[in-house]
Amino acid sequence: MLRLLQGDVGSGKTVVAMLAMAQASESGGPSALMVPTEILATTIAPIAKKAGLKVLLLTGGIKGNERDSVLDRLNKGQTHIIIGTHTLSYSKGY
């Protein structure tokens, strides 16, 4: 299922997306959330973790072995949600 959620700032897009991703994880499917900035990605990731979801973070600031580790865990299905910036579009293995 591919969906694009659009709305004004502060309208609850992130909450709606998180609820949909939580539902998908209950069905065994992974989800990706692409956000415009690293700051937003690093803010949202802990919120998803508090909800009991396995979360990976992938942004332009994550490089080298750490990036390889994130992609390896993603490919092995060791996560429910990956949250990142436009880097998600360019990541080999995803």
mmCIF file of C-alpha atoms in Angstrom:
data_model
loop_
_atom_site.group_PDB
_atom_site.id
_atom_site.type_symbol
_atom_site.label_atom_id
_atom_site.label_comp_id
_atom_site.label_asym_id
_atom_site.label_seq_id
_atom_site.Cartn_x
_atom_site.Cartn_y
_atom_site.Cartn_z
ATOM 1 C CA MET A 1 0.000 0.000 0.000
ATOM 2 C CA LEU A 2 1.481 3.324 -1.034
ATOM 3 C CA ARG A 3 -0.045 6.487 0.382
ATOM 4 C CA LEU A 4 0.823 10.177 0.451
ATOM 5 C CA LEU A 5 -0.571 12.223 3.316
ATOM 6 C CA GLN A 6 -0.672 15.973 2.791
ATOM 7 C CA GLY A 7 -1.901 18.693 5.130
ATOM 8 C CA ASP A 8 -1.142 21.985 6.805
ATOM 9 C CA VAL A 9 1.519 22.333 9.491
ATOM 10 C CA GLY A 10 0.190 21.078 12.810
ATOM 11 C CA SER A 11 -2.806 19.295 11.313
ATOM 12 C CA GLY A 12 -1.829 15.863 12.674
ATOM 13 C CA LYS A 13 -0.206 14.237 9.647
ATOM 14 C CA THR A 14 2.459 12.543 11.754
ATOM 15 C CA VAL A 15 -0.097 11.091 14.172
ATOM 16 C CA VAL A 16 -2.186 9.714 11.304
ATOM 17 C CA ALA A 17 0.916 8.247 9.661
ATOM 18 C CA MET A 18 2.089 6.650 12.928
ATOM 19 C CA LEU A 19 -1.314 5.035 13.493
ATOM 20 C CA ALA A 20 -1.303 3.621 9.969
ATOM 21 C CA MET A 21 2.260 2.327 10.387
ATOM 22 C CA ALA A 22 1.399 0.721 13.730
ATOM 23 C CA GLN A 23 -1.521 -1.051 12.054
ATOM 24 C CA ALA A 24 0.731 -2.233 9.227
ATOM 25 C CA SER A 25 3.282 -3.567 11.718
ATOM 26 C CA GLU A 26 0.560 -5.611 13.435
ATOM 27 C CA SER A 27 -0.064 -7.245 10.062
ATOM 28 C CA GLY A 28 3.636 -8.011 9.697
ATOM 29 C CA GLY A 29 4.443 -5.329 7.161
ATOM 30 C CA PRO A 30 7.222 -2.766 7.347
ATOM 31 C CA SER A 31 6.653 0.960 6.823
ATOM 32 C CA ALA A 32 8.763 3.945 5.873
ATOM 33 C CA LEU A 33 8.225 7.545 6.891
ATOM 34 C CA MET A 34 10.084 10.162 4.875
ATOM 35 C CA VAL A 35 10.362 13.557 6.531
ATOM 36 C CA PRO A 36 11.951 16.781 5.245
ATOM 37 C CA THR A 37 14.638 17.331 7.906
ATOM 38 C CA GLU A 38 16.998 15.349 10.123
ATOM 39 C CA ILE A 39 15.698 17.256 13.130
ATOM 40 C CA LEU A 40 12.156 16.065 12.471
ATOM 41 C CA ALA A 41 13.338 12.486 11.881
ATOM 42 C CA THR A 42 15.247 12.416 15.166
ATOM 43 C CA THR A 43 12.239 13.915 16.965
ATOM 44 C CA ILE A 44 9.722 11.408 15.607
ATOM 45 C CA ALA A 45 11.820 8.240 16.057
ATOM 46 C CA PRO A 46 11.715 8.207 19.893
ATOM 47 C CA ILE A 47 7.951 8.771 19.837
ATOM 48 C CA ALA A 48 7.484 5.688 17.664
ATOM 49 C CA LYS A 49 9.800 3.690 19.942
ATOM 50 C CA LYS A 50 7.721 4.669 22.984
ATOM 51 C CA ALA A 51 4.711 3.227 21.162
ATOM 52 C CA GLY A 52 6.493 -0.142 21.189
ATOM 53 C CA LEU A 53 7.567 -0.174 17.562
ATOM 54 C CA LYS A 54 10.986 -1.257 16.334
ATOM 55 C CA VAL A 55 12.336 1.847 14.622
ATOM 56 C CA LEU A 56 15.381 2.496 12.469
ATOM 57 C CA LEU A 57 16.604 5.977 11.629
ATOM 58 C CA LEU A 58 18.297 6.740 8.304
ATOM 59 C CA THR A 59 19.363 10.280 7.470
ATOM 60 C CA GLY A 60 22.153 11.913 5.512
ATOM 61 C CA GLY A 61 24.128 12.299 8.734
ATOM 62 C CA ILE A 62 24.348 8.534 9.228
ATOM 63 C CA LYS A 63 27.382 7.267 7.351
ATOM 64 C CA GLY A 64 29.757 4.342 7.028
ATOM 65 C CA ASN A 65 29.389 1.312 9.276
ATOM 66 C CA GLU A 66 26.394 2.744 11.102
ATOM 67 C CA ARG A 67 24.536 3.214 7.803
ATOM 68 C CA ASP A 68 25.488 -0.305 6.680
ATOM 69 C CA SER A 69 24.177 -1.654 9.990
ATOM 70 C CA VAL A 70 20.844 0.140 9.554
ATOM 71 C CA LEU A 71 20.425 -1.199 6.014
ATOM 72 C CA ASP A 72 21.430 -4.712 7.112
ATOM 73 C CA ARG A 73 18.839 -4.721 9.914
ATOM 74 C CA LEU A 74 16.244 -3.379 7.482
ATOM 75 C CA ASN A 75 16.969 -6.119 4.943
ATOM 76 C CA LYS A 76 16.767 -8.784 7.661
ATOM 77 C CA GLY A 77 13.313 -7.568 8.688
ATOM 78 C CA GLN A 78 14.428 -6.509 12.156
ATOM 79 C CA THR A 79 12.276 -3.381 12.185
ATOM 80 C CA HIS A 80 8.683 -2.236 11.906
ATOM 81 C CA ILE A 81 9.377 1.307 10.728
ATOM 82 C CA ILE A 82 12.242 3.148 9.114
ATOM 83 C CA ILE A 83 12.179 6.908 9.508
ATOM 84 C CA GLY A 84 14.422 9.114 7.446
ATOM 85 C CA THR A 85 14.989 12.004 5.132
ATOM 86 C CA HIS A 86 15.317 11.959 1.338
ATOM 87 C CA THR A 87 18.207 9.552 1.963
ATOM 88 C CA LEU A 88 15.579 6.791 1.968
ATOM 89 C CA SER A 89 15.143 7.371 -1.771
ATOM 90 C CA TYR A 90 18.815 6.805 -2.503
ATOM 91 C CA SER A 91 19.590 3.906 -0.184
ATOM 92 C CA LYS A 92 20.610 0.730 -1.937
ATOM 93 C CA GLY A 93 19.099 -2.312 -0.350
ATOM 94 C CA TYR A 94 15.838 -0.676 0.567
#
